[in-house]
Amino acid sequence: MTPDAAPVLTAVDGHAARITLNRPRALNALTPAMIHGVAAALDAWEHDPAVRTVVLDGAGERGLCAGADIRLFHTDARSGDHTASEAFLRAEYRLDSRIAHYPKPYVALMDGIVMGGGVGLSAHGAVRVVTERSRVAMPEVSIGLVPDVGGTFLLSRAPGQLGTHLALTGLSADGADALLCGLADHFVPSAALPDLLADLAREPAQDAVARHARPAPEGALAGERPWIDACYAADTVEEIVDRLFACGEPAAKEAAETLLAKSPSAVKATLESLRRAARLDSLEAALDQEFRASCAALDTDDLPEGIRAQIIDKDRDPRWRPATLAEVTPAQVEHYFAPLGERELGLG
């Protein structure tokens, strides 16, 4: 494999070390090798006095990262042997925790599409930069999963019920909305990113980012807070849907219809996961909980079916089992939180 074909590229320029996710044709979707590559780079630079800042970005024009390469999950779920998927998730979640506590400034350039595992590698960093091209999302309910990589920890702490809205619908946040929801810190125009990278090589991260940061264009979520907060504060998904349809806002009706197209089991487990994550006192405790939920999802029919519909056949017509919210029992939801014994992630 030539260096340019490596799935993770690393380089040092001045005082800044750079990690570039390098699968642009796959929108930099994460593989086990990429997780290990990022972790190895962080190991190498943690005690290197010449490196003062670490920068994460993605190759190509479309975005930082579309999440995990979920074909692995599809293969494992269909085979009944979850060893590879669990190993990937274990390594990924441990890396997310490491990023959150990395001792040097970790600057994530969240330009373009940032989804799922891409959020894990960026939104736990010390300095999180979005642009006018940013689309930040945790769309796991679309494939029968619960938001993970610390997503429930982040979204449960967004203002009001904004995080619940994003998690249950899988909708994306633009740069302004990502700032509002606490998923990012600074807005920098995408055209200024090359100059920002150059300045990061010469001066402290916060100084370089402050020079290029600008006020973000107006987002949509701030103006939608009243109906979002009122509807998503309900105790159950069914009541949330009823409130969305009844409130009279066209955007609320669209949100309800979007939610109802997702895996009913995953949506119900996601609401419970968010409510529980809001009571947890650390990212690591949330990652432990998400690991249980992800392992449980591997045992469901919905995960391989969701991946089939979205990625394999691309017919966008999943056949969920159970097919409706009413058919999902409390016991089925509770299964997502069942202890794993010796298989626990054990971060918290």
CSV table of N, CA and C in Angstrom, one decimal, residues 21 23-30 56-68 108-123 129-140 170-175 178 190 193 316:
chain,number,residue,atom,x,y,z
A,21,LEU,N,-8.1,11.5,8.1
A,21,LEU,CA,-8.9,10.3,7.7
A,21,LEU,C,-8.9,10.2,6.2
A,23,ARG,N,-10.2,7.9,3.5
A,23,ARG,CA,-11.0,7.1,2.6
A,23,ARG,C,-12.0,7.9,2.0
A,24,PRO,N,-11.6,8.9,1.2
A,24,PRO,CA,-12.6,9.9,0.6
A,24,PRO,C,-13.7,9.3,-0.2
A,25,ARG,N,-13.4,8.2,-0.9
A,25,ARG,CA,-14.5,7.6,-1.7
A,25,ARG,C,-15.6,7.0,-0.8
A,26,ALA,N,-15.2,6.6,0.4
A,26,ALA,CA,-16.2,6.1,1.4
A,26,ALA,C,-16.6,7.1,2.4
A,27,LEU,N,-16.4,8.4,2.1
A,27,LEU,CA,-16.6,9.5,3.0
A,27,LEU,C,-15.9,9.2,4.3
A,28,ASN,N,-14.7,8.7,4.2
A,28,ASN,CA,-13.8,8.5,5.4
A,28,ASN,C,-14.5,7.6,6.4
A,29,ALA,N,-15.3,6.7,6.0
A,29,ALA,CA,-16.0,5.7,7.0
A,29,ALA,C,-14.9,4.9,7.7
A,30,LEU,N,-15.1,4.8,9.0
A,30,LEU,CA,-14.1,4.2,9.9
A,30,LEU,C,-14.0,2.7,9.8
A,56,LEU,N,-7.3,17.1,13.6
A,56,LEU,CA,-8.0,16.1,12.9
A,56,LEU,C,-8.8,16.7,11.7
A,57,ASP,N,-8.6,16.1,10.5
A,57,ASP,CA,-9.5,16.5,9.4
A,57,ASP,C,-9.7,15.3,8.5
A,58,GLY,N,-10.5,15.5,7.4
A,58,GLY,CA,-10.8,14.4,6.5
A,58,GLY,C,-10.4,14.7,5.1
A,59,ALA,N,-10.0,13.7,4.4
A,59,ALA,CA,-9.6,13.8,3.0
A,59,ALA,C,-10.9,14.0,2.1
A,60,GLY,N,-10.7,14.6,1.0
A,60,GLY,CA,-11.8,14.8,0.1
A,60,GLY,C,-12.6,16.0,0.3
A,61,GLU,N,-13.6,16.2,-0.5
A,61,GLU,CA,-14.4,17.4,-0.5
A,61,GLU,C,-15.8,17.3,0.3
A,62,ARG,N,-16.1,16.0,0.7
A,62,ARG,CA,-17.5,15.8,1.2
A,62,ARG,C,-17.6,15.9,2.7
A,63,GLY,N,-16.6,15.7,3.4
A,63,GLY,CA,-16.7,15.8,4.9
A,63,GLY,C,-15.6,15.1,5.7
A,64,LEU,N,-15.7,15.2,7.0
A,64,LEU,CA,-14.7,14.6,7.9
A,64,LEU,C,-14.9,13.1,7.9
A,65,CYS,N,-16.1,12.7,8.2
A,65,CYS,CA,-16.3,11.2,8.4
A,65,CYS,C,-17.8,10.9,8.5
A,66,ALA,N,-18.2,9.9,7.7
A,66,ALA,CA,-19.6,9.5,7.7
A,66,ALA,C,-20.0,8.5,8.8
A,67,GLY,N,-19.0,8.2,9.6
A,67,GLY,CA,-19.3,7.2,10.7
A,67,GLY,C,-18.5,5.9,10.4
A,68,ALA,N,-18.9,4.8,11.1
A,68,ALA,CA,-18.2,3.5,11.0
A,68,ALA,C,-18.6,2.9,9.6
A,108,ALA,N,-10.5,19.6,16.1
A,108,ALA,CA,-11.2,18.8,15.1
A,108,ALA,C,-11.9,19.8,14.1
A,109,LEU,N,-11.5,19.6,12.8
A,109,LEU,CA,-12.1,20.4,11.8
A,109,LEU,C,-13.3,19.7,11.2
A,110,MET,N,-14.5,20.1,11.7
A,110,MET,CA,-15.7,19.4,11.4
A,110,MET,C,-16.4,19.9,10.1
A,111,ASP,N,-15.7,20.0,9.0
A,111,ASP,CA,-16.1,20.5,7.8
A,111,ASP,C,-16.9,19.5,7.0
A,112,GLY,N,-18.0,19.8,6.4
A,112,GLY,CA,-18.8,18.9,5.7
A,112,GLY,C,-19.6,17.9,6.5
A,113,ILE,N,-19.7,16.7,6.1
A,113,ILE,CA,-20.5,15.6,6.8
A,113,ILE,C,-19.7,15.1,7.9
A,114,VAL,N,-20.3,15.1,9.1
A,114,VAL,CA,-19.8,14.5,10.3
A,114,VAL,C,-20.9,13.7,11.0
A,115,MET,N,-20.8,12.4,10.9
A,115,MET,CA,-21.9,11.5,11.4
A,115,MET,C,-21.3,10.4,12.3
A,116,GLY,N,-22.1,10.0,13.2
A,116,GLY,CA,-21.8,8.8,14.0
A,116,GLY,C,-20.4,8.8,14.5
A,117,GLY,N,-19.6,7.8,14.1
A,117,GLY,CA,-18.3,7.7,14.6
A,117,GLY,C,-17.4,8.9,14.3
A,118,GLY,N,-17.8,9.7,13.3
A,118,GLY,CA,-17.1,11.0,13.1
A,118,GLY,C,-17.3,12.0,14.2
A,119,VAL,N,-18.5,11.9,14.7
A,119,VAL,CA,-18.8,12.8,15.9
A,119,VAL,C,-18.0,12.3,17.1
A,120,GLY,N,-17.8,11.0,17.3
A,120,GLY,CA,-17.0,10.5,18.4
A,120,GLY,C,-15.6,11.0,18.3
A,121,LEU,N,-15.0,11.0,17.1
A,121,LEU,CA,-13.6,11.5,16.9
A,121,LEU,C,-13.4,13.0,17.0
A,122,SER,N,-14.5,13.7,16.9
A,122,SER,CA,-14.4,15.2,16.8
A,122,SER,C,-15.0,15.9,18.0
A,123,ALA,N,-16.2,15.6,18.3
A,123,ALA,CA,-17.0,16.4,19.3
A,123,ALA,C,-16.6,16.2,20.7
A,129,VAL,N,-14.3,22.8,15.5
A,129,VAL,CA,-14.5,23.9,14.5
A,129,VAL,C,-15.5,23.4,13.5
A,130,VAL,N,-16.6,24.2,13.3
A,130,VAL,CA,-17.5,23.9,12.2
A,130,VAL,C,-17.5,25.0,11.2
A,131,THR,N,-18.0,24.7,10.0
A,131,THR,CA,-18.0,25.6,8.9
A,131,THR,C,-19.5,25.7,8.4
A,132,GLU,N,-19.6,26.6,7.3
A,132,GLU,CA,-21.0,26.7,6.7
A,132,GLU,C,-21.3,25.4,6.0
A,133,ARG,N,-20.4,24.5,5.8
A,133,ARG,CA,-20.7,23.2,5.1
A,133,ARG,C,-21.0,22.1,6.1
A,134,SER,N,-20.9,22.3,7.3
A,134,SER,CA,-21.0,21.2,8.3
A,134,SER,C,-22.4,20.7,8.4
A,135,ARG,N,-22.5,19.4,8.5
A,135,ARG,CA,-23.7,18.7,8.7
A,135,ARG,C,-23.4,17.6,9.7
A,136,VAL,N,-23.8,17.8,11.0
A,136,VAL,CA,-23.4,17.0,12.1
A,136,VAL,C,-24.6,16.2,12.5
A,137,ALA,N,-24.5,14.9,12.6
A,137,ALA,CA,-25.7,14.0,12.9
A,137,ALA,C,-25.3,12.8,13.6
A,138,MET,N,-26.3,12.3,14.3
A,138,MET,CA,-26.2,10.9,14.9
A,138,MET,C,-27.4,10.2,14.4
A,139,PRO,N,-27.3,9.5,13.2
A,139,PRO,CA,-28.4,9.0,12.5
A,139,PRO,C,-28.6,7.5,12.8
A,140,GLU,N,-28.2,7.0,13.9
A,140,GLU,CA,-28.2,5.5,14.2
A,140,GLU,C,-29.5,4.9,14.1
A,170,GLY,N,-32.7,11.5,13.8
A,170,GLY,CA,-31.5,11.3,13.0
A,170,GLY,C,-31.1,12.5,12.1
A,171,LEU,N,-31.8,13.6,12.3
A,171,LEU,CA,-31.6,14.8,11.4
A,171,LEU,C,-30.3,15.4,11.7
A,172,SER,N,-29.7,16.2,10.8
A,172,SER,CA,-28.4,16.8,11.0
A,172,SER,C,-28.5,18.2,11.4
A,173,ALA,N,-27.5,18.7,12.1
A,173,ALA,CA,-27.4,20.1,12.6
A,173,ALA,C,-26.4,20.8,11.7
A,174,ASP,N,-26.7,22.0,11.2
A,174,ASP,CA,-25.7,22.7,10.5
A,174,ASP,C,-24.7,23.4,11.5
A,175,GLY,N,-23.8,24.2,11.0
A,175,GLY,CA,-22.8,24.7,11.9
A,175,GLY,C,-23.3,25.5,13.1
A,178,ALA,N,-25.0,23.1,15.5
A,178,ALA,CA,-24.0,22.3,16.2
A,178,ALA,C,-23.5,23.1,17.4
A,190,SER,N,-15.2,27.8,5.6
A,190,SER,CA,-14.4,26.7,5.0
A,190,SER,C,-13.2,27.2,4.2
A,193,LEU,N,-9.9,27.5,6.2
A,193,LEU,CA,-9.3,26.4,6.9
A,193,LEU,C,-7.8,26.2,6.5
A,316,ARG,N,-33.9,1.9,0.7
A,316,ARG,CA,-34.5,2.8,1.7
A,316,ARG,C,-35.8,2.3,2.1
